[in-house]
Coordinates of C-alpha atoms in Angstrom, one line a residue:
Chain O
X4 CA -14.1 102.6 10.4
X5 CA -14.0 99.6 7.8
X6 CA -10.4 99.1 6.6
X7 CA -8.3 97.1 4.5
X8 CA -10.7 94.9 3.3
X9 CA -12.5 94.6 -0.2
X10 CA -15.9 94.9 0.2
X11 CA -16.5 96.1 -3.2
X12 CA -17.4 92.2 -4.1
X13 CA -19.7 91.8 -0.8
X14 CA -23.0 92.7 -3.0
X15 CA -21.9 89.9 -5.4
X16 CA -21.4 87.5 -2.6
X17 CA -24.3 85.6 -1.4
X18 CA -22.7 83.7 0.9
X19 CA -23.9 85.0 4.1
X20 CA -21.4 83.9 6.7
X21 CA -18.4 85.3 5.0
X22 CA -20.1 88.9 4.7
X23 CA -20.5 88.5 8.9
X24 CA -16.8 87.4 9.3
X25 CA -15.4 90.5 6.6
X26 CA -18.0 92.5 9.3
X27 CA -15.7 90.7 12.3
X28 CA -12.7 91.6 10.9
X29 CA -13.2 95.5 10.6
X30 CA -14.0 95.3 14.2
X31 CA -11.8 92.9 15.4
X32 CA -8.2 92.6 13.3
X33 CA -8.4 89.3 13.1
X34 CA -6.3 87.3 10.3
X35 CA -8.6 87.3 6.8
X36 CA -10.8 84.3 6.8
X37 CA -9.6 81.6 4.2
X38 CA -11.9 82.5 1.4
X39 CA -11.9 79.5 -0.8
X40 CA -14.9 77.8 0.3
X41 CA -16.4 80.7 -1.5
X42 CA -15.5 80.8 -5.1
X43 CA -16.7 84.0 -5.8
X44 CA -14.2 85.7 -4.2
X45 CA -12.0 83.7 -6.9
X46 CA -14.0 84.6 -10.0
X47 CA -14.4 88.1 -8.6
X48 CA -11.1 88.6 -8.7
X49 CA -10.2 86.9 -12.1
X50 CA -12.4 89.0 -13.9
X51 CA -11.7 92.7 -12.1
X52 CA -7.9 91.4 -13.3
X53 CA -9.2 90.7 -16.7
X54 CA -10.1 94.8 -16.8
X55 CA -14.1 93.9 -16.4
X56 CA -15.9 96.8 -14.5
X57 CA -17.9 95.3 -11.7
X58 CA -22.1 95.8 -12.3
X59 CA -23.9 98.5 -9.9
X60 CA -25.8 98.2 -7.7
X61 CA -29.6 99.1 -8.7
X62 CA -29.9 101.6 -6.4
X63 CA -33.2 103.7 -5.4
X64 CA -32.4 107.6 -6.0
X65 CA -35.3 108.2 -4.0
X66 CA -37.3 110.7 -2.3
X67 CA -39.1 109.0 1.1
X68 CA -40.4 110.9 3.9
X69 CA -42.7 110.2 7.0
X70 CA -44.6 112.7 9.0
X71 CA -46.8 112.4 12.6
X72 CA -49.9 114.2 12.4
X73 CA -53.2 114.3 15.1
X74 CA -54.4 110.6 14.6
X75 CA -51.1 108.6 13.0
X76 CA -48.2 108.5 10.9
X77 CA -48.1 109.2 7.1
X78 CA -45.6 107.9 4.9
X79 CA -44.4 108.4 1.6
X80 CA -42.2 107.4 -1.6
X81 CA -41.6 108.0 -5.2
X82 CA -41.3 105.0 -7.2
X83 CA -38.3 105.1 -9.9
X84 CA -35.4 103.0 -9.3
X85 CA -32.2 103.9 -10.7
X86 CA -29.4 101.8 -12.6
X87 CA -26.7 104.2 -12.7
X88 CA -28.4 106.9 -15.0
X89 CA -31.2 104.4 -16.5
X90 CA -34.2 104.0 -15.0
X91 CA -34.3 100.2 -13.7
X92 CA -37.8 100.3 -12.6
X93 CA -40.7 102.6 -13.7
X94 CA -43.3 101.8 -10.4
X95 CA -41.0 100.2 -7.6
X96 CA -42.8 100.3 -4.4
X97 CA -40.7 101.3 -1.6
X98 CA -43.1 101.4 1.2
X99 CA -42.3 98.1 2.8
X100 CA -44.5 96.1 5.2
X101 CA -42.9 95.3 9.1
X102 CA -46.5 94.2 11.0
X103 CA -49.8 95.3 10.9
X104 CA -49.3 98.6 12.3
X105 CA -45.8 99.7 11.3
X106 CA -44.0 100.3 7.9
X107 CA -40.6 101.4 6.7
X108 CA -39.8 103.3 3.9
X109 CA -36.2 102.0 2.5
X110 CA -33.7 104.3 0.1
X111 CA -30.3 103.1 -1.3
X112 CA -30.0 100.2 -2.9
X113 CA -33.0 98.4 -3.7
X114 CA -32.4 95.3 -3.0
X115 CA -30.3 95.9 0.9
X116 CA -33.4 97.7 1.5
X117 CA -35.6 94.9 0.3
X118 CA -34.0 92.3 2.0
X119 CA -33.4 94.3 5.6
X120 CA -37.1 94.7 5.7
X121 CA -38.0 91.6 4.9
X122 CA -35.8 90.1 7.2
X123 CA -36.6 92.5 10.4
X124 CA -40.5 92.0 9.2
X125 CA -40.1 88.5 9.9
X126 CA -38.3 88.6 12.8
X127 CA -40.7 91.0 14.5
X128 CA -43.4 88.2 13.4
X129 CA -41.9 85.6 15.4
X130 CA -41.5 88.0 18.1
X131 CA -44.9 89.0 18.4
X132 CA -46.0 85.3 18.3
X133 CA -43.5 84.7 21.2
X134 CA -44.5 87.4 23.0
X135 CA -48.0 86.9 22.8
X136 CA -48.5 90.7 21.7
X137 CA -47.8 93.3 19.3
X138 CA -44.2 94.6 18.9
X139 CA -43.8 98.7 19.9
X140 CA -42.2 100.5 17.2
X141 CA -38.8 100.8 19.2
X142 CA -38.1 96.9 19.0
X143 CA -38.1 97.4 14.8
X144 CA -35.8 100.3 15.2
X145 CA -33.9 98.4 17.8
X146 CA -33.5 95.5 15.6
X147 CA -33.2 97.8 12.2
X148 CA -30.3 100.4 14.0
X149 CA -28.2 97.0 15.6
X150 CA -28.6 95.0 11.7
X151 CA -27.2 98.1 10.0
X152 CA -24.4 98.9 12.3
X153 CA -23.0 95.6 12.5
X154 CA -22.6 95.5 8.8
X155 CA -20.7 99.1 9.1
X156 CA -22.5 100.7 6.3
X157 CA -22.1 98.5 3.8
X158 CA -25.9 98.0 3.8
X159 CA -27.1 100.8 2.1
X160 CA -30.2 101.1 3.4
X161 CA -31.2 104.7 4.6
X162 CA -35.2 104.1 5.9
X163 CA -37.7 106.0 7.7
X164 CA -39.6 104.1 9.7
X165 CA -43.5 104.7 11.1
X166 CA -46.2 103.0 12.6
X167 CA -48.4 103.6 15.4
X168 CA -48.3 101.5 18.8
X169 CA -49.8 101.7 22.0
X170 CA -47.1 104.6 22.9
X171 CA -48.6 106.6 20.1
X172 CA -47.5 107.8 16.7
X173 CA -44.0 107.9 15.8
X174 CA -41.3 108.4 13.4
X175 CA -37.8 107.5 13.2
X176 CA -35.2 108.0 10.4
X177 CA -32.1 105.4 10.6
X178 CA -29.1 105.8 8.5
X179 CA -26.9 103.4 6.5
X180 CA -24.3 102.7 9.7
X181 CA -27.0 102.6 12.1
X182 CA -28.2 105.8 13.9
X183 CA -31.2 106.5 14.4
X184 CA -33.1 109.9 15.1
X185 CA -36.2 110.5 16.3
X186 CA -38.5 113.2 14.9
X187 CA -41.8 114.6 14.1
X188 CA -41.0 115.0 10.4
X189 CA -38.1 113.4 8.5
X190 CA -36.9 113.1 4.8
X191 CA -34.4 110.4 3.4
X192 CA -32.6 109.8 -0.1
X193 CA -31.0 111.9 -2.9
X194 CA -34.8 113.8 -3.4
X195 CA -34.1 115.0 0.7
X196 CA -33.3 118.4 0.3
X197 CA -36.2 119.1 -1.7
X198 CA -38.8 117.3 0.4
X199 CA -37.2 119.0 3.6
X200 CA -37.5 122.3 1.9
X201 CA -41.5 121.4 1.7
X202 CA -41.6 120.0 5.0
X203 CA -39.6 123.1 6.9
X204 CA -41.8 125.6 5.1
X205 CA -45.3 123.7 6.0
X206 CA -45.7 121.6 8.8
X207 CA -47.2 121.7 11.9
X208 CA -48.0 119.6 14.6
X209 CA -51.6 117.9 14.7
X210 CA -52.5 118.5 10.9
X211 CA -55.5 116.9 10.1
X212 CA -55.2 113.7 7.4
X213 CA -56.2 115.7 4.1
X214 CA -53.9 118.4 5.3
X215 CA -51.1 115.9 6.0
X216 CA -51.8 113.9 3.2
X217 CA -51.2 117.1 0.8
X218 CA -48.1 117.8 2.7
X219 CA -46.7 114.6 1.9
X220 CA -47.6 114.7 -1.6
X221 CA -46.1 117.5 -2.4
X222 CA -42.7 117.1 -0.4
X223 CA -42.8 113.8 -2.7
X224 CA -43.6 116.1 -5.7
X225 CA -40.7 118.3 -5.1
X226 CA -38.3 115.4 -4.9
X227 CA -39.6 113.8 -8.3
X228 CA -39.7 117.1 -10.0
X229 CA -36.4 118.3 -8.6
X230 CA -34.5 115.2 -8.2
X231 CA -33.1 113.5 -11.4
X232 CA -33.1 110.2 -8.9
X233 CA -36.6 110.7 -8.0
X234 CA -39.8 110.4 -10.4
X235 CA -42.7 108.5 -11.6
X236 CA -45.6 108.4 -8.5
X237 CA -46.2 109.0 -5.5
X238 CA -47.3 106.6 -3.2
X239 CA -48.4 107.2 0.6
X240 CA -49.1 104.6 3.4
X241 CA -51.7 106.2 6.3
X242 CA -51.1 104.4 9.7
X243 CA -53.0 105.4 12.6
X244 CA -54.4 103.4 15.8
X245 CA -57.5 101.9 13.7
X246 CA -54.4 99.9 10.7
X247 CA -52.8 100.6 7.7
X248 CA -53.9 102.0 4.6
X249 CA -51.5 101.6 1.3
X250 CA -52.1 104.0 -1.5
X251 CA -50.5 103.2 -4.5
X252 CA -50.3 105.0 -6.6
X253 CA -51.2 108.3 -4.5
X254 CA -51.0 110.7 -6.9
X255 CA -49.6 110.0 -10.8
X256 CA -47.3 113.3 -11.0
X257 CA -46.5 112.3 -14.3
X258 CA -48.9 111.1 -17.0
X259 CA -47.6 109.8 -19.6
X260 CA -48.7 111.7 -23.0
X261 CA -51.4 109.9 -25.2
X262 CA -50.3 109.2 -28.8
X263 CA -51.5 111.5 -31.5
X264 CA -52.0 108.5 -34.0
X265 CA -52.3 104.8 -34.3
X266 CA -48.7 103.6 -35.4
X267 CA -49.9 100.2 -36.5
X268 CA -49.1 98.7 -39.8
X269 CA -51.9 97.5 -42.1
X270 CA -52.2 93.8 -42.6
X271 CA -50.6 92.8 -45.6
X272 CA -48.2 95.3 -45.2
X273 CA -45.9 92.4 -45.2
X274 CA -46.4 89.8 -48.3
X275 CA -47.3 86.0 -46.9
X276 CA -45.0 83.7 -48.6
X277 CA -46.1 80.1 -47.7
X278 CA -49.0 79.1 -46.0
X279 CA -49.1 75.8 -44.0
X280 CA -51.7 74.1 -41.7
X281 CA -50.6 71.2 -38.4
X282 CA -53.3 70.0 -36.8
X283 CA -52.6 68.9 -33.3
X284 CA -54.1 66.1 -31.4
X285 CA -55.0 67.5 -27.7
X286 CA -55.5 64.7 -25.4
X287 CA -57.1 65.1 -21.6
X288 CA -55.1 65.1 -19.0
X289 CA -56.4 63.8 -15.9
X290 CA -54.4 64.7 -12.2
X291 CA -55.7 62.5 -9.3
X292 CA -54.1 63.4 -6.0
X293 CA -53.0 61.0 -3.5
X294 CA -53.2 61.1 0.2
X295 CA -49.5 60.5 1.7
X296 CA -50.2 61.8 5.0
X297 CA -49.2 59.9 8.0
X298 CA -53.3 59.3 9.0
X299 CA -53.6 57.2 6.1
X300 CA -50.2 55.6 5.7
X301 CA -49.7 52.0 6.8
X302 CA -47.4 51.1 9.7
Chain D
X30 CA -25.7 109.3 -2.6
X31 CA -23.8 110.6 -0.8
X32 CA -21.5 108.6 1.8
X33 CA -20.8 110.8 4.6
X34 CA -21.6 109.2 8.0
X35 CA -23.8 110.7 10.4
X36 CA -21.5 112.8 12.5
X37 CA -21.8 114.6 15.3
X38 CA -19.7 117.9 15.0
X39 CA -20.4 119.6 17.9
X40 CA -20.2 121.6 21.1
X41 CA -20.2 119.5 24.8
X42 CA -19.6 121.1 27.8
X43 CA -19.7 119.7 31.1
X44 CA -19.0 121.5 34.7
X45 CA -18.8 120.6 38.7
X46 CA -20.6 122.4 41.4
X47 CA -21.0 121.6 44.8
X48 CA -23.8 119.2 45.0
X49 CA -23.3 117.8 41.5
X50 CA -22.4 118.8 37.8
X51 CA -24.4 120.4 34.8
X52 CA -23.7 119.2 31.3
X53 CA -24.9 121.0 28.3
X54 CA -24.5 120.2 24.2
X55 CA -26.1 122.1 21.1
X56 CA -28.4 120.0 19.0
X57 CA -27.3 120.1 15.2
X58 CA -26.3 116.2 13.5
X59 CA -24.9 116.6 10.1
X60 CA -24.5 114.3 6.9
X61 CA -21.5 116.2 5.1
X62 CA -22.8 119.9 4.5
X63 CA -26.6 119.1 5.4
X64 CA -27.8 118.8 8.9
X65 CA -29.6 115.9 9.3
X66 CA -31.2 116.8 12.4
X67 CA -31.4 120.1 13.6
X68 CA -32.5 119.2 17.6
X69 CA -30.9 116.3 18.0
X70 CA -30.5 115.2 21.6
X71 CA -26.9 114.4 22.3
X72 CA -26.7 114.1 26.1
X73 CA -28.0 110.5 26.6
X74 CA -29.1 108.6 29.5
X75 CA -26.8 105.5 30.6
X76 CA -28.2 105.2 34.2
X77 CA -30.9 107.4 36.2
X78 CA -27.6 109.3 37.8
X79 CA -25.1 109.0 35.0
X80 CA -25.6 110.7 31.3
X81 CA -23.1 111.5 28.5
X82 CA -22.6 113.7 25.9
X83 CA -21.9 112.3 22.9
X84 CA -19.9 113.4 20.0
X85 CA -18.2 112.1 16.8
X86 CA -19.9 109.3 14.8
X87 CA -23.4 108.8 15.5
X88 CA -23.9 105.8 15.1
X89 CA -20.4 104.7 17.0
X90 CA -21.9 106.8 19.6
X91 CA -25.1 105.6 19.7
X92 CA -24.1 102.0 19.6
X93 CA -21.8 102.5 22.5
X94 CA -24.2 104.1 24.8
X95 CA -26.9 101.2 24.1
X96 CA -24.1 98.8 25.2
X97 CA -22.7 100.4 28.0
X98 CA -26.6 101.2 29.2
X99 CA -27.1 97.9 29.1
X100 CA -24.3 96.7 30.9
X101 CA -24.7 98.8 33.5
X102 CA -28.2 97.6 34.0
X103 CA -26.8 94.0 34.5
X104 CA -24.5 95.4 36.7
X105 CA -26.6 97.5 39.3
X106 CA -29.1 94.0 39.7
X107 CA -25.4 91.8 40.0
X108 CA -24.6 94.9 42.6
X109 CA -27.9 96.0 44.3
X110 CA -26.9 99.6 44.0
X111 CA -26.2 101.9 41.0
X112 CA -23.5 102.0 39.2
X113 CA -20.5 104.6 40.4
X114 CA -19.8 107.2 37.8
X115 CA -16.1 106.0 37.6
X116 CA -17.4 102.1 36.8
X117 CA -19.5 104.1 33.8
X118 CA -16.5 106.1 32.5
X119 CA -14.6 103.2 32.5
X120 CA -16.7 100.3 30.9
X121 CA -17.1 103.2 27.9
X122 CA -13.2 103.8 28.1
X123 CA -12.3 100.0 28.2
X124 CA -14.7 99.5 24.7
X125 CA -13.3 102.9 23.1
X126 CA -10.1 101.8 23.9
X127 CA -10.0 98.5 22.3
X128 CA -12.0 99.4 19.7
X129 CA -10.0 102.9 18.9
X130 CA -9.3 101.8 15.2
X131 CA -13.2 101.4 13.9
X132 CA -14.9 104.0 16.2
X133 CA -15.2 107.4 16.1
X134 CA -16.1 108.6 19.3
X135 CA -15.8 111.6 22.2
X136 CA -17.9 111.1 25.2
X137 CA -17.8 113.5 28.2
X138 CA -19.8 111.1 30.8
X139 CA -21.0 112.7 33.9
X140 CA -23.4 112.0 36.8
X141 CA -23.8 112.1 40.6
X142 CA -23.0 109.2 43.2
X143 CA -23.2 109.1 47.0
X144 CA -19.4 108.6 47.0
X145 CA -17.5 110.9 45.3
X146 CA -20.3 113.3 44.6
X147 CA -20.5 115.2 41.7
X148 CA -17.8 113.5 38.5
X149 CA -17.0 114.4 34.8
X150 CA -15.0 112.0 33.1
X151 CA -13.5 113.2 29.9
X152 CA -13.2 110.1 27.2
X153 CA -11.8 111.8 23.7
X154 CA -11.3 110.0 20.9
X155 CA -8.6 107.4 20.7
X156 CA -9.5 106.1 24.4
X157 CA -8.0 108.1 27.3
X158 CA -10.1 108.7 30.3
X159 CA -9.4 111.6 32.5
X160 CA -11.6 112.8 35.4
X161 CA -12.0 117.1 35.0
X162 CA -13.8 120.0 36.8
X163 CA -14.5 121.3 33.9
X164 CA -14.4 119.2 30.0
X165 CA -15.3 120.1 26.8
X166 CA -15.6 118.0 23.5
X167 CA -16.4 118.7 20.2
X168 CA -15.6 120.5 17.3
X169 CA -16.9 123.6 18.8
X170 CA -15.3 123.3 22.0
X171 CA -11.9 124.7 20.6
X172 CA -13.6 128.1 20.6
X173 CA -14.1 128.1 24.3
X174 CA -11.7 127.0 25.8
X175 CA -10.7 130.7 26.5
X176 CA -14.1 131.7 27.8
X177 CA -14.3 127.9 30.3
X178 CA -10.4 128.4 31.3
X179 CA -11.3 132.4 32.6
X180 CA -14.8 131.9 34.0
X181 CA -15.4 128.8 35.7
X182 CA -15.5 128.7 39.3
X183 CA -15.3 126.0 41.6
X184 CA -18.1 127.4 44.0
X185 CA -20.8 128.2 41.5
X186 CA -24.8 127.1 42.4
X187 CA -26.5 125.4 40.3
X188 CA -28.2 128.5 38.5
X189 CA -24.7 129.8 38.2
X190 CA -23.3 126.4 36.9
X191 CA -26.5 126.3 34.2
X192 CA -25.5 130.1 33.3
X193 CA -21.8 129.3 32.7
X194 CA -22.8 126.3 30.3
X195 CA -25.1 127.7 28.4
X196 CA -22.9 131.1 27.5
X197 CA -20.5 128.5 26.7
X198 CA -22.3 126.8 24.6
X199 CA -23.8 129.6 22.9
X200 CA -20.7 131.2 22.2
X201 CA -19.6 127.9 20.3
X202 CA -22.3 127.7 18.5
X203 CA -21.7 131.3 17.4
X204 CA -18.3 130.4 16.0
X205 CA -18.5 126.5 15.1
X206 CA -19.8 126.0 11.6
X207 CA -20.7 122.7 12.8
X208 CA -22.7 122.8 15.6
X209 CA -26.2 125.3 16.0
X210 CA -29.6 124.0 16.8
X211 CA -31.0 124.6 20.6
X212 CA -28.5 123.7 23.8
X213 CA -29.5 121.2 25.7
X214 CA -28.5 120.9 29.8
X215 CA -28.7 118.3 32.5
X216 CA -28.5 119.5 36.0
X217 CA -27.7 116.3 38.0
X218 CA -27.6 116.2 41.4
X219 CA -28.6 113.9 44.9
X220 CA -32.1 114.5 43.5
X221 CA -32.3 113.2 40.4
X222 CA -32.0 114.7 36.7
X223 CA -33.3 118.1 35.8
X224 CA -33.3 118.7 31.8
X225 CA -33.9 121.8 30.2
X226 CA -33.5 123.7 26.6
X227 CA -32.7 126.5 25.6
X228 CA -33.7 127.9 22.2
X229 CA -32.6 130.3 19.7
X230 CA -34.0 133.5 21.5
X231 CA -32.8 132.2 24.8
X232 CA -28.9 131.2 23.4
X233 CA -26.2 134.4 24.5
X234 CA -25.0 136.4 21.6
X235 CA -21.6 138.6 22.1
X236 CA -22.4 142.3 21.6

């Protein structure tokens, strides 16, 4: 496991190639890497000396969860994001895109799960353009499980993924150091126990897609309404054979309560001192492209 | 959130028979106090005659198997003939060995070859490898090692061997907090892999 090495200031640090040789060095022993070519390291340091608490991460809370039912996969989220005990973010989405046919539902911190997403979505692009077809779901996990355990688990990205591809329906959860497990049902997140509850009491195989669609909603529900790190919406993503189908938001668990009264002041409420008039002078402004493509260039 | 690793605490129990060896594991992955999966599939395929169970970290585990898989792939095209059971046991002990500091993993790997027959080889954590009739691993396995030590026999049939692994394992279960689920057995022989599972009603329970 990851030893004697500070990786509290890795989320600060964008340099990317140190993060991979601090990953190296838990599973190599290798001498430290001379930092100083990055200087956060340097002001990291200064200011935890200087008795400043380092920021948190924005983490997700979260309840996510993924089912398989007769024609597809059906995913689902809440959408709060958490700042320690603030709410960061009212309507996150956390149903991320990976191709056409698959997406991945990412708990944690917001933005590891943003980013590993993004970066495997991308790579599974150029894949599918160099293969000349369309990725199954087990090269995305492949590619998800290998990212994750490399960086030990200081990604915190906990996601289920789902899709449908010419193998069928699937779902898979994988974990912050990289395992992955395979399952007809899974839940992911601090709002897990709850959904599970739901999900153990309730499913079967081959629901139909209002059936599922219920089941995931309220497995969602239960998370947001039993989980402090869970609340706002819920959002669901259908995928069967025929494409994907985002719904956001789902189902608004919690409406926010209409005012009573109008709370607007009355004009003159506050007295106008000084009244002064500047007239401007607009003038048009014309933009005419050029053409600067080779074609038209001179030799 | 919580940071516990996926781990595998757990029962693995492997035997020799004439003819080949049966290898059997309960089913239950936890995350701290919760079980993350509850049917989990811990004996894993590294070649079409050699599996292994895994236990410990499951992602260390996981991980490991993928790369020893693979490299055993290469190595039956560079050979043209499967791998030996002994080369398998061994490319997994020379990775947990060097990598004993950041892993976390007990494999029991086992399999049949034309050679030597029937193997277990016994790969704890830390990086020993030690070939046994009989091996255990697992948090569970401390529970049994009265009932393996009394009851195995060296001539047992198949059915027999299945019978002996599966009391095993249910006893384990019985005892171990951390393992539960279904158990899970591999019959491999000159024929190929047989895999079967038994659940809840079908587990042994002591009187």
């Amino acid at each position: 496991m990851a030893k004697n090495c500070n990786f509290l200031v890795i989320f600060q640090c964008k340099h990317q190639s140190i993060v991979l040789q601090l990953a190296q060095y838990t599973l190599r022993k290798s001498p430290v890497p001379d930092c100083n070519r990055c200087s956060c390291f340097v002001r990291n340091a200064a200011l935890e000396s200087s008795g400043m608490a380092l920021p948190k991460a924005v983490k997700t809370g979260t309840t996510i969860c993924g089912i398989v039912f007769k024609d597809g996969v059906i995913l689902g989220a809440d959408t709060r994001a958490t700042d320690g005990s603030t709410v960061a973010s009212l309507n996150c989405q956390k149903i991320h895109y990976l191709a056409p046919n698959m997406y991945c539902c990412g708990a944690g911190t917001a933005a590891d799960t943003e980013q590993t997403t993004k970066l495997i979505s991308s790579n599974l692009e150029l894949h599918s353009l160099n293969t000349g077809r369309q990725a199954p779901l087990s090269t995305a996990l492949k590619m998800l499980a290998q990212m994750l355990f490399k960086y030990q688990g200081h990604i915190s990205a906990a996601l289920v993924l789902g899709g449908v591809d010419r193998l069928g329906p699937h779902i898979y959860s994988v974990h912050p150091h990289g395992s992955v497990d395979r399952l007809p049902y899974v839940t992911m997140g601090s709002g897990s126990l709850a959904a599970m509850a739901v999900f153990e009491s309730r499913y079967r195989p081959n629901m139909e897609l209002e059936e599922g669609k219920k089941l995931v909603r309220d497995a969602i529900a239960a998370g947001i309404f039993n989980d402090l790190g869970s609340g706002t919406n819920v959002d669901l993503c259908v995928i069967t054979k025929d494409g994907a189908q985002m719904l956001r938001p789902y189902d608004v668990a919690n409406v926010k309560g209409a005012r009573q009264e109008r709370y607007r002041f009355k004009r003159g409420t506050t007295a106008v001192l000084k009244t002064r008039l500047r007239k401007f002078d607009v003038q048009e402004e014309e933009v005419v492209s050029m053409d600067t493509s080779e074609a038209s260039g001179s030799a | 959130m919580e940071f516990f690793f996926h781990c595998l605490q757990t029962t693995l129990v492997a035997a020799e028979f004439p003819g080949g060896v049966v290898i059997g594991a309960d089913s239950r992955t936890s995350t701290g106090t919760y079980v993350a999966n509850r049917v989990s599939n811990k004996i894993t395929r590294i070649t079409d005659s050699v599996y292994c169970c895994r236990s410990g970290s499951a992602a260390d585990t996981q991980a490991l198997a993928d790369i020893v898989s693979y490299r055993m792939a290469m190595h039956e095209i560079e050979m043209g003939r499967p791998a030996a059971v002994r080369t398998v046991a061994n490319t997994f002990r020379e990775m947990c060995y060097q990598y004993r500091d950041d892993l976390m993993a007990g494999i029991l790997c086992a399999g049949y070859d034309r050679t030597h027959g029937g193997q277990i080889y016994s790969l704890p954590i830390g990086g020993m490898m030690v070939r046994q009739k009989v091996a255990s691993g697992g948090s569970g396995s401390t529970y049994i090692y009265g009932y393996l030590d009394s009851n195995y026999k060296p001539d047992f049939t198949a059915e027999q061997c299945v019978d002996f692994i599966r009391k095993g394992v249910s006893l384990a279960i019985h005892r171990d907090g951390s393992s539960g689920g279904v158990c899970r057995v591999a019959i491999i022989t000159a024929n190929g892999v047989e895999r079967r599972t038994f659940t809840g009603d079908q587990l042994f329970v002591p009187q």
